[in-house]
mmCIF file of C-alpha atoms and ligand atoms in Angstrom:
data_model
loop_
_atom_site.group_PDB
_atom_site.id
_atom_site.type_symbol
_atom_site.label_atom_id
_atom_site.label_comp_id
_atom_site.label_asym_id
_atom_site.label_seq_id
_atom_site.Cartn_x
_atom_site.Cartn_y
_atom_site.Cartn_z
ATOM 1 C CA MET A 1 238.855 70.088 18.009
ATOM 2 C CA THR A 2 237.301 69.646 21.415
ATOM 3 C CA GLY A 3 233.718 69.316 22.529
ATOM 4 C CA GLN A 4 231.614 72.237 23.633
ATOM 5 C CA PRO A 5 231.578 73.198 27.308
ATOM 6 C CA ALA A 6 228.292 72.248 28.932
ATOM 7 C CA SER A 7 227.212 75.882 29.281
ATOM 8 C CA THR A 8 227.376 76.565 25.525
ATOM 9 C CA PRO A 9 223.928 76.865 23.916
ATOM 10 C CA ALA A 10 222.984 73.751 21.964
ATOM 11 C CA ILE A 11 222.019 75.748 18.873
ATOM 12 C CA GLN A 12 223.542 78.977 17.628
ATOM 13 C CA ILE A 13 221.107 81.288 15.881
ATOM 14 C CA SER A 14 222.580 84.330 14.140
ATOM 15 C CA GLU A 15 221.463 87.765 15.294
ATOM 16 C CA GLU A 16 220.038 88.517 11.880
ATOM 17 C CA VAL A 17 217.909 85.374 11.781
ATOM 18 C CA ALA A 18 216.780 85.699 15.407
ATOM 19 C CA ARG A 19 215.663 89.307 14.824
ATOM 20 C CA ALA A 20 213.806 88.485 11.633
ATOM 21 C CA VAL A 21 212.020 85.570 13.311
ATOM 22 C CA ALA A 22 211.116 87.716 16.310
ATOM 23 C CA ASP A 23 209.776 90.460 14.022
ATOM 24 C CA GLY A 24 207.805 88.006 11.889
ATOM 25 C CA ARG A 25 209.768 88.955 8.774
ATOM 26 C CA PRO A 26 210.312 86.358 6.015
ATOM 27 C CA VAL A 27 213.161 83.902 6.555
ATOM 28 C CA VAL A 28 214.096 80.869 4.447
ATOM 29 C CA ALA A 29 216.274 78.032 5.723
ATOM 30 C CA LEU A 30 218.847 76.466 3.382
ATOM 31 C CA GLU A 31 220.601 73.146 3.971
ATOM 32 C CA SER A 32 224.330 72.578 3.822
ATOM 33 C CA THR A 33 224.636 69.001 2.529
ATOM 34 C CA ILE A 34 223.873 70.438 -0.885
ATOM 35 C CA PHE A 35 227.196 72.326 -0.834
ATOM 36 C CA THR A 36 229.233 69.963 1.361
ATOM 37 C CA HIS A 37 228.297 66.705 -0.388
ATOM 38 C CA GLY A 38 225.946 67.361 -3.301
ATOM 39 C CA LEU A 39 227.861 69.737 -5.574
ATOM 40 C CA PRO A 40 231.499 69.733 -6.707
ATOM 41 C CA ARG A 41 233.989 72.484 -5.870
ATOM 42 C CA PRO A 42 234.222 75.314 -6.632
ATOM 43 C CA ARG A 43 230.636 75.457 -7.854
ATOM 44 C CA ASN A 44 229.342 74.399 -4.436
ATOM 45 C CA LEU A 45 230.379 77.636 -2.755
ATOM 46 C CA ALA A 46 229.125 79.800 -5.610
ATOM 47 C CA VAL A 47 225.717 78.109 -5.471
ATOM 48 C CA ALA A 48 225.479 78.404 -1.680
ATOM 49 C CA LEU A 49 226.274 82.118 -1.720
ATOM 50 C CA GLU A 50 224.081 82.795 -4.745
ATOM 51 C CA ALA A 51 221.097 81.269 -2.949
ATOM 52 C CA GLU A 52 221.619 83.663 -0.044
ATOM 53 C CA GLN A 53 221.915 86.647 -2.398
ATOM 54 C CA GLN A 54 218.814 85.573 -4.283
ATOM 55 C CA LEU A 55 216.824 85.620 -1.045
ATOM 56 C CA ARG A 56 218.223 88.936 0.141
ATOM 57 C CA ALA A 57 217.342 90.511 -3.209
ATOM 58 C CA ALA A 58 213.765 89.355 -2.614
ATOM 59 C CA GLY A 59 213.696 90.916 0.849
ATOM 60 C CA VAL A 60 214.043 87.567 2.614
ATOM 61 C CA VAL A 61 216.594 86.706 5.307
ATOM 62 C CA PRO A 62 218.558 83.543 4.431
ATOM 63 C CA ALA A 63 219.316 81.049 7.204
ATOM 64 C CA THR A 64 221.919 78.612 5.945
ATOM 65 C CA ILE A 65 222.094 75.764 8.438
ATOM 66 C CA GLY A 66 225.002 73.452 9.225
ATOM 67 C CA VAL A 67 227.349 72.333 11.972
ATOM 68 C CA HIS A 68 230.468 74.433 12.467
ATOM 69 C CA ALA A 69 233.090 73.046 14.864
ATOM 70 C CA GLY A 70 230.414 71.111 16.690
ATOM 71 C CA VAL A 71 227.934 73.996 16.877
ATOM 72 C CA PRO A 72 224.619 73.424 15.083
ATOM 73 C CA THR A 73 224.160 76.852 13.529
ATOM 74 C CA VAL A 74 221.105 78.551 12.031
ATOM 75 C CA GLY A 75 222.419 81.411 9.923
ATOM 76 C CA LEU A 76 225.994 80.426 9.103
ATOM 77 C CA SER A 77 228.202 83.407 8.238
ATOM 78 C CA THR A 78 229.739 83.749 4.772
ATOM 79 C CA GLU A 79 233.093 82.814 6.335
ATOM 80 C CA GLN A 80 231.613 79.687 7.899
ATOM 81 C CA ILE A 81 229.915 78.652 4.664
ATOM 82 C CA THR A 82 233.185 79.218 2.817
ATOM 83 C CA GLU A 83 235.048 77.079 5.330
ATOM 84 C CA LEU A 84 232.544 74.215 5.246
ATOM 85 C CA ALA A 85 232.467 74.279 1.443
ATOM 86 C CA ALA A 86 236.243 73.904 1.345
ATOM 87 C CA THR A 87 236.665 71.236 4.033
ATOM 88 C CA ASP A 88 237.532 67.704 2.976
ATOM 89 C CA GLY A 89 235.845 64.706 4.496
ATOM 90 C CA LEU A 90 233.397 66.545 6.697
ATOM 91 C CA ASP A 91 230.390 64.646 7.972
ATOM 92 C CA LYS A 92 227.011 64.325 6.302
ATOM 93 C CA VAL A 93 224.834 65.017 9.321
ATOM 94 C CA SER A 94 221.354 63.627 9.580
ATOM 95 C CA LEU A 95 219.400 63.968 12.801
ATOM 96 C CA ARG A 96 220.918 60.854 14.372
ATOM 97 C CA ASP A 97 224.387 62.298 13.813
ATOM 98 C CA LEU A 98 223.712 65.712 15.328
ATOM 99 C CA PRO A 99 224.573 64.915 18.968
ATOM 100 C CA VAL A 100 227.673 63.045 17.880
ATOM 101 C CA VAL A 101 229.203 65.791 15.747
ATOM 102 C CA ALA A 102 228.175 68.345 18.386
ATOM 103 C CA ALA A 103 229.925 66.464 21.156
ATOM 104 C CA LEU A 104 233.012 65.745 19.064
ATOM 105 C CA GLY A 105 233.301 69.311 17.795
ATOM 106 C CA ARG A 106 233.197 68.363 14.116
ATOM 107 C CA HIS A 107 232.116 70.226 11.003
ATOM 108 C CA GLY A 108 229.119 68.838 9.148
ATOM 109 C CA GLY A 109 226.720 69.436 6.299
ATOM 110 C CA THR A 110 223.144 68.972 7.498
ATOM 111 C CA THR A 111 220.671 66.894 5.497
ATOM 112 C CA VAL A 112 217.045 67.839 5.013
ATOM 113 C CA ALA A 113 216.190 66.001 8.251
ATOM 114 C CA ALA A 114 218.750 67.766 10.428
ATOM 115 C CA THR A 115 218.182 71.117 8.700
ATOM 116 C CA ALA A 116 214.398 70.924 9.158
ATOM 117 C CA PHE A 117 214.852 70.093 12.831
ATOM 118 C CA LEU A 118 217.208 73.028 13.432
ATOM 119 C CA ALA A 119 215.092 75.443 11.374
ATOM 120 C CA HIS A 120 212.027 74.573 13.400
ATOM 121 C CA ARG A 121 213.891 74.994 16.671
ATOM 122 C CA ALA A 122 214.897 78.470 15.528
ATOM 123 C CA GLY A 123 211.348 79.375 14.513
ATOM 124 C CA VAL A 124 212.130 79.368 10.780
ATOM 125 C CA ARG A 125 209.075 78.068 8.931
ATOM 126 C CA VAL A 126 210.143 77.728 5.296
ATOM 127 C CA PHE A 127 213.022 75.684 3.938
ATOM 128 C CA SER A 128 214.206 75.423 0.323
ATOM 129 C CA THR A 129 216.285 72.504 -0.891
ATOM 130 C CA GLY A 130 217.004 70.593 -4.090
ATOM 131 C CA GLY A 131 215.758 67.028 -3.687
ATOM 132 C CA LEU A 132 214.444 65.178 -0.653
ATOM 133 C CA GLY A 133 215.622 61.833 0.618
ATOM 134 C CA GLY A 134 213.163 58.959 0.359
ATOM 135 C CA VAL A 135 212.908 55.241 -0.212
ATOM 136 C CA HIS A 136 215.799 53.610 -2.031
ATOM 137 C CA PHE A 137 215.175 50.812 -4.514
ATOM 138 C CA GLY A 138 215.426 47.475 -2.739
ATOM 139 C CA ALA A 139 214.475 49.075 0.578
ATOM 140 C CA ALA A 140 212.164 46.159 1.347
ATOM 141 C CA GLU A 141 215.345 44.157 1.910
ATOM 142 C CA SER A 142 217.976 46.803 2.696
ATOM 143 C CA PHE A 143 215.708 49.001 4.862
ATOM 144 C CA ASP A 144 217.455 51.988 3.246
ATOM 145 C CA GLU A 145 214.998 54.828 3.479
ATOM 146 C CA SER A 146 215.950 58.346 4.380
ATOM 147 C CA ALA A 147 215.340 59.730 7.854
ATOM 148 C CA ASP A 148 214.156 62.834 5.982
ATOM 149 C CA MET A 149 210.733 61.211 5.767
ATOM 150 C CA THR A 150 210.219 60.268 9.413
ATOM 151 C CA THR A 151 211.711 63.558 10.563
ATOM 152 C CA LEU A 152 209.390 65.557 8.308
ATOM 153 C CA ALA A 153 206.467 63.613 9.752
ATOM 154 C CA ALA A 154 207.218 65.222 13.116
ATOM 155 C CA THR A 155 208.529 68.646 12.084
ATOM 156 C CA PRO A 156 205.995 71.307 11.069
ATOM 157 C CA VAL A 157 208.060 73.263 8.567
ATOM 158 C CA THR A 158 207.420 73.759 4.848
ATOM 159 C CA VAL A 159 209.937 72.259 2.456
ATOM 160 C CA ILE A 160 210.221 73.314 -1.174
ATOM 161 C CA SER A 161 211.907 70.704 -3.344
ATOM 162 C CA ALA A 162 211.827 69.444 -6.916
ATOM 163 C CA GLY A 163 210.636 66.085 -5.660
ATOM 164 C CA VAL A 164 212.849 63.402 -4.232
ATOM 165 C CA LYS A 165 216.273 62.481 -5.552
ATOM 166 C CA SER A 166 215.768 60.826 -8.928
ATOM 167 C CA ILE A 167 217.837 57.808 -7.862
ATOM 168 C CA LEU A 168 215.043 56.788 -5.473
ATOM 169 C CA ASP A 169 211.969 54.594 -5.700
ATOM 170 C CA ILE A 170 209.531 57.470 -6.180
ATOM 171 C CA ARG A 171 206.366 55.367 -6.054
ATOM 172 C CA ALA A 172 207.376 53.840 -2.719
ATOM 173 C CA THR A 173 208.429 57.234 -1.380
ATOM 174 C CA LEU A 174 205.047 58.772 -2.196
ATOM 175 C CA GLU A 175 203.360 55.846 -0.442
ATOM 176 C CA ARG A 176 205.475 56.484 2.640
ATOM 177 C CA PHE A 177 204.604 60.196 2.611
ATOM 178 C CA GLU A 178 200.952 59.168 2.563
ATOM 179 C CA THR A 179 201.439 56.774 5.485
ATOM 180 C CA LEU A 180 203.288 59.449 7.441
ATOM 181 C CA ASN A 181 200.484 62.010 6.870
ATOM 182 C CA ILE A 182 202.822 64.332 5.004
ATOM 183 C CA PRO A 183 200.970 66.399 2.384
ATOM 184 C CA VAL A 184 202.715 66.610 -0.991
ATOM 185 C CA ILE A 185 201.477 69.539 -3.043
ATOM 186 C CA GLY A 186 202.540 70.388 -6.559
ATOM 187 C CA TYR A 187 203.283 73.967 -7.464
ATOM 188 C CA ARG A 188 200.957 74.562 -10.416
ATOM 189 C CA THR A 189 200.984 70.851 -11.268
ATOM 190 C CA THR A 190 199.690 67.485 -10.074
ATOM 191 C CA LYS A 191 202.522 65.664 -11.838
ATOM 192 C CA TYR A 192 205.136 64.875 -9.223
ATOM 193 C CA PRO A 193 208.468 66.310 -10.407
ATOM 194 C CA GLY A 194 211.432 63.987 -10.924
ATOM 195 C CA PHE A 195 214.196 66.373 -9.833
ATOM 196 C CA TYR A 196 216.205 66.336 -13.105
ATOM 197 C CA VAL A 197 212.968 66.067 -15.091
ATOM 198 C CA THR A 198 209.757 68.065 -14.851
ATOM 199 C CA ASP A 199 207.498 65.024 -14.525
ATOM 200 C CA SER A 200 208.460 61.808 -12.726
ATOM 201 C CA GLY A 201 205.436 60.023 -14.180
ATOM 202 C CA HIS A 202 203.692 59.897 -10.790
ATOM 203 C CA GLU A 203 200.495 61.804 -10.041
ATOM 204 C CA ILE A 204 199.881 63.635 -6.786
ATOM 205 C CA ASN A 205 196.530 64.740 -5.407
ATOM 206 C CA PHE A 206 196.810 68.486 -5.014
ATOM 207 C CA ALA A 207 198.299 71.560 -6.583
ATOM 208 C CA VAL A 208 198.487 75.165 -5.416
ATOM 209 C CA GLN A 209 198.549 77.969 -7.962
ATOM 210 C CA SER A 210 200.346 80.680 -6.001
ATOM 211 C CA ALA A 211 202.599 81.357 -3.036
ATOM 212 C CA ALA A 212 199.569 82.814 -1.245
ATOM 213 C CA GLU A 213 197.697 79.538 -1.702
ATOM 214 C CA ALA A 214 200.683 77.604 -0.358
ATOM 215 C CA ALA A 215 200.770 79.949 2.648
ATOM 216 C CA ALA A 216 197.066 79.306 3.238
ATOM 217 C CA VAL A 217 197.727 75.552 3.367
ATOM 218 C CA ILE A 218 200.555 76.085 5.862
ATOM 219 C CA ASP A 219 198.358 78.348 7.947
ATOM 220 C CA ALA A 220 195.607 75.697 7.946
ATOM 221 C CA ARG A 221 198.118 73.060 9.032
ATOM 222 C CA ASP A 222 199.175 75.321 11.909
ATOM 223 C CA ARG A 223 195.591 76.107 12.961
ATOM 224 C CA LEU A 224 194.932 72.380 13.086
ATOM 225 C CA ASP A 225 198.063 72.033 15.190
ATOM 226 C CA LEU A 226 199.283 69.209 12.952
ATOM 227 C CA PRO A 227 202.877 68.153 13.552
ATOM 228 C CA GLN A 228 204.030 67.310 10.040
ATOM 229 C CA ALA A 229 205.798 69.225 7.305
ATOM 230 C CA VAL A 230 204.055 70.507 4.202
ATOM 231 C CA LEU A 231 205.971 69.529 1.061
ATOM 232 C CA ILE A 232 205.757 71.827 -1.937
ATOM 233 C CA ALA A 233 206.938 70.083 -5.104
ATOM 234 C CA ASN A 234 208.269 72.603 -7.599
ATOM 235 C CA PRO A 235 209.216 71.185 -11.013
ATOM 236 C CA VAL A 236 212.151 72.368 -13.074
ATOM 237 C CA ASP A 237 211.283 74.401 -16.164
ATOM 238 C CA PRO A 238 210.716 71.829 -18.954
ATOM 239 C CA ALA A 239 213.097 73.759 -21.225
ATOM 240 C CA LYS A 240 215.872 73.215 -18.678
ATOM 241 C CA GLN A 241 215.314 69.582 -17.657
ATOM 242 C CA LEU A 242 217.534 66.640 -18.633
ATOM 243 C CA PRO A 243 216.112 64.881 -21.706
ATOM 244 C CA PRO A 244 213.546 62.546 -20.046
ATOM 245 C CA GLU A 245 214.234 59.775 -22.572
ATOM 246 C CA GLU A 246 217.868 59.684 -21.423
ATOM 247 C CA LEU A 247 217.167 59.519 -17.704
ATOM 248 C CA ASP A 248 216.562 55.770 -17.388
ATOM 249 C CA GLY A 249 219.873 54.962 -19.048
ATOM 250 C CA ILE A 250 221.758 57.505 -16.956
ATOM 251 C CA LEU A 251 220.308 56.097 -13.720
ATOM 252 C CA ALA A 252 220.884 52.480 -14.740
ATOM 253 C CA ARG A 253 224.564 53.120 -15.414
ATOM 254 C CA ALA A 254 224.982 54.942 -12.091
ATOM 255 C CA TRP A 255 223.343 52.123 -10.112
ATOM 256 C CA ALA A 256 225.377 49.478 -11.887
ATOM 257 C CA GLU A 257 228.601 51.275 -11.006
ATOM 258 C CA ALA A 258 227.573 51.751 -7.360
ATOM 259 C CA GLU A 259 226.751 48.062 -7.110
ATOM 260 C CA ARG A 260 230.031 47.071 -8.731
ATOM 261 C CA ARG A 261 231.909 49.159 -6.172
ATOM 262 C CA GLY A 262 229.783 48.096 -3.207
ATOM 263 C CA ILE A 263 228.663 51.664 -2.402
ATOM 264 C CA THR A 264 225.723 51.636 0.025
ATOM 265 C CA GLY A 265 224.076 53.611 2.829
ATOM 266 C CA ASN A 266 224.511 57.349 3.094
ATOM 267 C CA ALA A 267 227.508 57.254 0.750
ATOM 268 C CA SER A 268 225.289 56.252 -2.152
ATOM 269 C CA THR A 269 223.774 59.669 -2.951
ATOM 270 C CA PRO A 270 227.085 61.542 -3.276
ATOM 271 C CA PHE A 271 228.489 58.673 -5.359
ATOM 272 C CA LEU A 272 225.480 58.411 -7.680
ATOM 273 C CA LEU A 273 225.209 62.167 -8.198
ATOM 274 C CA ASP A 274 228.889 62.393 -9.028
ATOM 275 C CA HIS A 275 228.548 59.526 -11.500
ATOM 276 C CA ILE A 276 225.505 61.103 -13.133
ATOM 277 C CA GLN A 277 227.362 64.368 -13.466
ATOM 278 C CA ARG A 278 230.321 62.776 -15.235
ATOM 279 C CA ASP A 279 228.029 60.629 -17.368
ATOM 280 C CA THR A 280 226.082 63.674 -18.583
ATOM 281 C CA GLY A 281 229.176 65.772 -19.214
ATOM 282 C CA GLY A 282 228.132 68.190 -16.469
ATOM 283 C CA ARG A 283 224.579 68.756 -17.739
ATOM 284 C CA SER A 284 223.053 67.232 -14.605
ATOM 285 C CA LEU A 285 224.976 69.742 -12.532
ATOM 286 C CA GLU A 286 223.444 72.635 -14.464
ATOM 287 C CA VAL A 287 219.973 71.153 -13.970
ATOM 288 C CA ASN A 288 220.688 70.649 -10.268
ATOM 289 C CA VAL A 289 221.660 74.311 -9.913
ATOM 290 C CA GLU A 290 218.601 75.429 -11.874
ATOM 291 C CA VAL A 291 216.311 73.273 -9.738
ATOM 292 C CA TYR A 292 217.770 74.783 -6.592
ATOM 293 C CA ARG A 293 217.395 78.344 -7.869
ATOM 294 C CA GLY A 294 213.740 77.714 -8.619
ATOM 295 C CA ASN A 295 213.146 76.295 -5.150
ATOM 296 C CA VAL A 296 214.952 79.159 -3.440
ATOM 297 C CA ARG A 297 212.848 81.637 -5.420
ATOM 298 C CA LEU A 298 209.574 79.912 -4.544
ATOM 299 C CA GLY A 299 210.625 79.465 -0.897
ATOM 300 C CA GLY A 300 211.205 83.207 -0.707
ATOM 301 C CA GLU A 301 207.783 83.935 -2.185
ATOM 302 C CA ILE A 302 206.069 81.559 0.228
ATOM 303 C CA ALA A 303 207.939 83.031 3.199
ATOM 304 C CA VAL A 304 206.815 86.513 2.151
ATOM 305 C CA ALA A 305 203.210 85.317 1.775
ATOM 306 C CA LEU A 306 203.340 83.618 5.193
ATOM 307 C CA ALA A 307 204.762 86.706 6.851
ATOM 308 C CA ALA A 308 201.904 88.720 5.345
ATOM 309 C CA LEU A 309 199.429 86.374 7.053
ATOM 310 C CA GLY A 310 201.033 87.186 10.389
ATOM 311 C CA GLY A 311 201.040 84.858 13.384
ATOM 312 C CA GLY A 312 203.507 82.003 13.267
ATOM 313 C CA ALA A 313 207.018 82.350 14.539
ATOM 314 C CA GLY A 314 207.971 85.360 16.575
ATOM 315 C CA GLY A 315 204.588 85.943 18.122
ATOM 316 C CA VAL A 316 201.708 84.007 19.518
ATOM 317 C CA ASP A 317 199.698 82.447 16.748
ATOM 318 C CA ARG A 318 195.947 82.139 16.503
ATOM 319 C CA ALA A 319 195.880 78.858 18.380
ATOM 320 C CA GLY A 320 197.535 80.672 21.270
ATOM 321 C CA ARG A 321 200.667 78.555 21.118
ATOM 322 C CA SER A 322 203.904 80.406 21.466
ATOM 323 C CA ALA A 323 205.521 80.489 18.075
ATOM 324 C CA GLY A 324 208.747 78.751 17.246
ATOM 325 C CA ALA A 325 207.223 75.880 19.191
ATOM 326 C CA GLY A 326 209.879 73.511 20.409
ATOM 327 C CA ARG A 327 212.269 76.340 21.138
ATOM 328 C CA ALA A 328 213.801 75.765 24.511
ATOM 329 C CA ASP A 329 213.259 79.278 25.789
ATOM 330 C CA GLY A 330 210.396 80.434 23.584
ATOM 331 C CA SER A 331 212.026 83.846 23.276
ATOM 332 C CA ALA A 332 213.650 85.615 20.391
ATOM 333 C CA ALA A 333 217.132 85.461 21.833
ATOM 334 C CA ALA A 334 220.027 84.772 19.537
ATOM 335 C CA THR A 335 220.466 81.301 20.957
ATOM 336 C CA ALA A 336 218.146 78.497 21.904
ATOM 337 C CA GLY A 337 218.447 75.308 23.845
ATOM 338 C CA ALA A 338 221.035 74.590 26.469
HETATM 339 N N1 PSU B 1 219.467 65.798 -3.054
HETATM 340 C C1 PSU B 1 220.535 65.952 -3.849
HETATM 341 N N2 PSU B 1 221.766 65.835 -3.294
HETATM 342 C C2 PSU B 1 221.938 65.571 -1.962
HETATM 343 C C3 PSU B 1 220.797 65.422 -1.137
HETATM 344 C C4 PSU B 1 219.592 65.542 -1.740
HETATM 345 O O1 PSU B 1 220.386 66.177 -5.045
HETATM 346 O O2 PSU B 1 223.086 65.456 -1.502
HETATM 347 C C5 PSU B 1 220.965 65.162 0.332
HETATM 348 C C6 PSU B 1 219.933 65.967 1.148
HETATM 349 O O3 PSU B 1 220.644 66.627 2.175
HETATM 350 C C7 PSU B 1 219.048 64.886 1.715
HETATM 351 C C8 PSU B 1 220.002 63.747 1.863
HETATM 352 O O4 PSU B 1 218.460 65.257 2.939
HETATM 353 O O5 PSU B 1 220.719 63.799 0.646
HETATM 354 C C9 PSU B 1 219.328 62.418 2.100
HETATM 355 O O6 PSU B 1 220.315 61.464 2.301
HETATM 356 P P1 PSU B 1 219.954 60.001 2.861
HETATM 357 O O7 PSU B 1 219.180 59.329 1.765
HETATM 358 O O8 PSU B 1 221.284 59.365 3.140
HETATM 359 O O9 PSU B 1 219.115 60.243 4.085
HETATM 360 MN MN1 MN B 2 219.962 56.069 3.676
#
């Protein structure tokens, strides 16, 4: 594959997404790392397409985001999603990687960081994912903490997750969110979810009780012109979680195996998740899918509530800023940037 000619727009936004943003209709961004690196085939494709259908059924336009042949794309087509889900060895693209894969014309699954960046550029305000990146254990020495955190500190989207990946140092991650001025709000709970389990054992300060309340928080963030993401933490149904008493053992075995094999850096999540899946006889995969469904559902509800408030992307909001701030052309054209 070759690089893009200089005249090609930097970001491709599908017609459907561009129109919905321009009209102020609800749109939810979805990441691609979840189906390129997080879930095994063939389930990955089924989950990616189901998420889109789930949103459409709720009257919400899905915007699956990834890099196709070097083009960062907001609103991948079903064909493109199918191709990415079937491609071996494609890149896991965080924000630092975006210019590289763009220039080299590669395919890539975008992480929360890269997805949030692209969503914001396209004027998409709500983003549903599974688990966020955060601080890895031993980060004080390894410096391994996800660029998801620093990116979200500078990207005013709303991200619905079931907490951070359970393989992370959750206490340290919550401390970093505090330092970075990123609000973490539980959905109907102040117990921070632990991805595979409903309660990680860590308390957070605030809860919202409805999608409308979440939308009010987002609206307040925008009126204050604050630059950071709002994180909505949505726990898995307790009846569907992994048995909490088994989690420590499952994680300990996964870490031990990663250490034995010398797996580090951005390869560690895919390795650990795959290990956990085999160790639990596939139960973790079912929980992962359930978690994602719940976050897609709530993301849709929040996007609908936000659209009902008006303002935001596609128009000029109350603060008089042009919406989709950061967009290169500020218009509702099907492409942005150059
Ligand atoms: N949660 C999962 N599986 C994943 C990820 C999160 O259950 O694969 C991905 C997300 O895309 C997240 C990324 O943004 O891992 C963070 O990776 P890193 O820690 O290398 O930044
Ligand atoms: Mn990392």
